[in-house]
Short mmCIF file of C-alpha atoms in Angstrom, two decimals:
data_model
loop_
_atom_site.label_atom_id
_atom_site.label_comp_id
_atom_site.label_asym_id
_atom_site.label_seq_id
_atom_site.Cartn_x
_atom_site.Cartn_y
_atom_site.Cartn_z
CA UNK F 12 -35.70 -10.73 -20.65
CA UNK F 13 -38.44 -13.22 -21.94
CA UNK F 14 -38.09 -16.41 -24.04
CA UNK F 15 -39.92 -14.80 -27.22
CA UNK F 16 -37.35 -11.78 -26.66
CA UNK F 17 -33.87 -14.15 -26.95
CA UNK F 18 -35.82 -16.48 -29.32
CA UNK F 19 -36.02 -13.24 -31.63
CA UNK F 20 -31.96 -12.68 -31.09
CA UNK F 21 -31.63 -16.38 -30.98
CA UNK F 22 -33.35 -16.72 -34.14
CA UNK F 23 -30.88 -14.13 -36.56
CA UNK F 24 -28.49 -16.73 -36.03
CA UNK F 25 -30.49 -20.41 -35.80
CA UNK F 26 -32.29 -19.57 -39.20
CA UNK F 27 -30.38 -16.65 -40.73
CA UNK F 28 -26.58 -17.93 -39.67
CA UNK F 29 -25.71 -14.88 -38.32
CA UNK F 30 -22.03 -15.42 -35.87
CA UNK F 31 -22.84 -14.82 -32.23
CA UNK F 32 -19.84 -12.93 -31.93
CA UNK F 33 -21.51 -10.40 -34.53
CA UNK F 34 -25.24 -10.67 -32.41
CA UNK F 35 -22.94 -9.94 -29.71
CA UNK F 36 -21.69 -7.23 -31.00
CA UNK F 37 -25.14 -5.73 -32.05
CA UNK F 38 -27.68 -6.49 -29.88
CA UNK F 39 -25.21 -5.33 -26.22
CA UNK F 40 -26.11 -9.22 -25.74
CA UNK F 41 -22.78 -10.49 -23.84
CA UNK F 42 -21.42 -13.38 -26.10
CA UNK F 43 -21.04 -15.88 -23.48
CA UNK F 44 -24.82 -15.48 -22.45
CA UNK F 45 -25.54 -16.18 -26.65
CA UNK F 46 -23.91 -19.24 -25.97
CA UNK F 47 -25.99 -20.56 -22.95
CA UNK F 48 -28.64 -19.29 -24.78
CA UNK F 49 -27.87 -21.85 -28.16
CA UNK F 50 -26.74 -24.72 -26.06
CA UNK F 51 -29.86 -24.34 -24.11
CA UNK F 52 -32.23 -24.06 -27.28
CA UNK F 53 -30.06 -27.03 -28.69
CA UNK F 54 -30.36 -29.31 -25.25
CA UNK F 55 -34.58 -28.25 -24.76
CA UNK F 56 -35.60 -26.13 -28.15
CA UNK F 57 -37.91 -23.37 -27.84
CA UNK F 58 -38.77 -24.20 -23.73
CA UNK F 59 -34.99 -23.83 -22.99
CA UNK F 60 -35.32 -19.95 -23.57
CA UNK F 61 -37.54 -20.28 -20.57
CA UNK F 62 -36.42 -17.77 -17.72
CA UNK F 63 -35.91 -21.11 -15.11
CA UNK F 64 -36.29 -20.44 -11.42
CA UNK F 65 -33.93 -20.51 -9.07
CA UNK F 66 -33.87 -23.28 -6.49
CA UNK F 67 -32.38 -21.17 -3.79
CA UNK F 68 -34.85 -18.00 -4.50
CA UNK F 69 -35.77 -16.25 -1.06
CA UNK F 70 -33.18 -18.18 0.82
CA UNK F 71 -29.74 -17.99 2.20
CA UNK F 72 -26.84 -19.72 2.07
CA UNK F 73 -25.58 -19.38 5.47
CA UNK F 74 -27.42 -18.86 9.01
CA UNK F 75 -27.63 -15.22 9.69
CA UNK F 76 -25.57 -15.51 12.38
CA UNK F 77 -22.81 -16.35 10.63
CA UNK F 78 -22.90 -13.85 7.94
CA UNK F 79 -22.64 -10.73 10.35
CA UNK F 80 -18.68 -9.31 10.76
CA UNK F 81 -16.91 -7.57 12.75
CA UNK F 82 -14.41 -5.48 11.11
CA UNK F 83 -11.41 -3.92 13.58
CA UNK F 84 -9.14 -1.67 12.12
CA UNK F 85 -7.39 1.77 12.09
CA UNK F 86 -10.06 4.66 11.16
CA UNK F 87 -11.15 5.07 8.05
CA UNK F 88 -11.57 0.91 7.69
CA UNK F 89 -16.09 1.32 7.55
CA UNK F 90 -15.73 3.91 5.30
CA UNK F 91 -13.22 2.16 2.99
CA UNK F 92 -15.57 -0.96 2.93
CA UNK F 93 -18.64 1.53 1.99
CA UNK F 94 -17.98 1.05 -1.46
CA UNK F 95 -18.63 -2.57 -1.22
CA UNK F 96 -22.49 -2.25 -1.20
CA UNK F 97 -22.83 -6.69 -0.92
CA UNK F 98 -20.18 -6.39 1.51
CA UNK F 99 -20.82 -3.63 3.62
CA UNK F 100 -24.51 -4.75 3.99
CA UNK F 101 -23.06 -7.42 6.15
CA UNK F 102 -21.01 -5.70 8.94
CA UNK F 103 -22.62 -5.44 11.82
CA UNK F 104 -20.35 -3.92 13.93
CA UNK F 105 -17.16 -1.29 13.07
CA UNK F 106 -13.99 -1.19 15.89
CA UNK F 107 -11.49 1.83 15.27
CA UNK F 108 -8.72 1.77 16.67
CA UNK F 109 -7.09 4.51 17.69
CA UNK F 110 -3.32 5.76 17.16
CA UNK F 111 -0.69 4.58 19.59
CA UNK F 112 -0.06 8.20 22.23
CA UNK F 113 3.65 8.91 22.41
CA UNK F 114 4.10 7.31 25.65
CA UNK F 115 2.09 4.08 24.30
CA UNK F 116 4.49 3.75 21.22
CA UNK F 117 7.62 4.24 23.90
CA UNK F 118 6.36 1.29 25.43
CA UNK F 119 5.86 -0.89 22.51
CA UNK F 120 9.06 0.02 21.31
CA UNK F 121 10.88 -0.81 24.59
CA UNK F 122 9.42 -4.26 24.30
CA UNK F 123 10.84 -4.48 21.21
CA UNK F 124 14.28 -3.25 21.81
CA UNK F 125 14.17 -5.21 25.04
CA UNK F 126 13.49 -8.92 22.42
CA UNK F 127 16.49 -7.83 20.74
CA UNK F 128 18.72 -8.02 23.05
CA UNK F 129 18.90 -3.49 23.00
CA UNK F 130 18.44 -1.02 25.76
CA UNK F 131 16.05 2.08 24.57
CA UNK F 132 17.62 5.37 25.27
CA UNK F 133 14.83 7.80 24.30
CA UNK F 134 17.74 10.48 25.19
CA UNK F 135 20.35 8.90 23.10
CA UNK F 136 20.18 10.85 19.62
CA UNK F 137 20.59 7.49 17.82
CA UNK F 138 17.62 6.07 19.58
CA UNK F 139 15.16 9.20 19.47
CA UNK F 140 16.18 9.43 15.67
CA UNK F 141 14.55 6.04 15.54
CA UNK F 142 12.08 6.83 17.30
CA UNK F 143 10.90 9.59 15.48
CA UNK F 144 11.41 7.35 12.30
CA UNK F 145 9.20 4.77 13.30
CA UNK F 146 6.57 7.39 14.68
CA UNK F 147 6.39 9.05 11.20
CA UNK F 148 6.08 5.65 9.22
CA UNK F 149 3.50 4.26 11.29
CA UNK F 150 1.74 7.13 12.08
CA UNK F 151 0.45 5.45 15.48
CA UNK F 152 -0.88 2.06 13.47
CA UNK F 153 0.20 -0.53 15.92
CA UNK F 154 -0.48 -3.09 13.21
CA UNK F 155 2.09 -1.47 10.83
CA UNK F 156 4.71 -1.31 14.38
CA UNK F 157 3.77 -5.52 14.30
CA UNK F 158 5.37 -5.51 10.99
CA UNK F 159 8.07 -3.43 10.74
CA UNK F 160 9.96 -4.72 13.44
CA UNK F 161 10.71 -8.37 12.29
CA UNK F 162 11.91 -6.25 8.92
CA UNK F 163 13.78 -4.54 11.55
CA UNK F 164 15.40 -7.29 12.38
CA UNK F 165 16.31 -8.66 9.57
CA UNK F 166 18.10 -5.70 8.24
CA UNK F 167 20.13 -6.26 11.26
CA UNK F 168 20.92 -9.85 10.77
CA UNK F 169 21.82 -9.44 7.26
CA UNK F 170 23.94 -6.33 7.37
CA UNK F 171 25.26 -7.55 11.12
CA UNK F 172 24.76 -4.05 12.85
CA UNK F 173 23.99 -3.70 16.78
CA UNK F 174 22.22 -0.30 16.80
CA UNK F 175 19.17 0.18 15.38
CA UNK F 176 19.46 3.45 13.18
CA UNK F 177 17.49 5.53 11.15
CA UNK F 178 19.13 3.95 7.71
CA UNK F 179 17.82 0.50 9.27
CA UNK F 180 14.44 1.46 10.05
CA UNK F 181 14.12 3.44 6.29
CA UNK F 182 15.77 -0.20 4.73
CA UNK F 183 13.06 -2.49 6.80
CA UNK F 184 10.46 0.05 5.63
CA UNK F 185 11.23 -0.08 1.98
CA UNK F 186 10.44 -4.36 2.19
CA UNK F 187 6.79 -3.42 3.80
CA UNK F 188 3.61 -2.54 1.92
CA UNK F 189 2.47 0.10 3.24
CA UNK F 190 -0.82 2.20 2.07
CA UNK F 191 -1.26 5.52 1.41
CA UNK F 192 -4.21 7.20 3.24
#
């Protein structure tokens, strides 16, 4: 919008004393924009309504090598960011983790059980239930698994329990914010 079009709208306020809020409703120009125009008009007159050229036009604020992003995450991550074009245009590379296979999940769980001073026995009914619950909750997502175990440890400590059961895992899960895909 040029200065003449801005003045046609702003003149109604300056000369005819039409409130800016009413002008905003009737002209589909934001109230804050009208307030800015009015302040510039009071400071510099009609010249204040001219479009000022930007000092940073045609230049980036950050060097291009600092703008590119690398996304690392679960499948579907890149698609979620595609809905934000200004952000997505800066993605240089997207790597999707695949969900853990059953043997990988067991390996990670054995390490976690050991860190809690326990032994994981997949043939034991209670441990098998716990493994199934963790697999169902995390769907093989390593990051969720890493977030779940401190909560499991917390539930065990608070309740003075020794065994990781399905109920302990459900209680730990209820304290986490896990989105639905």
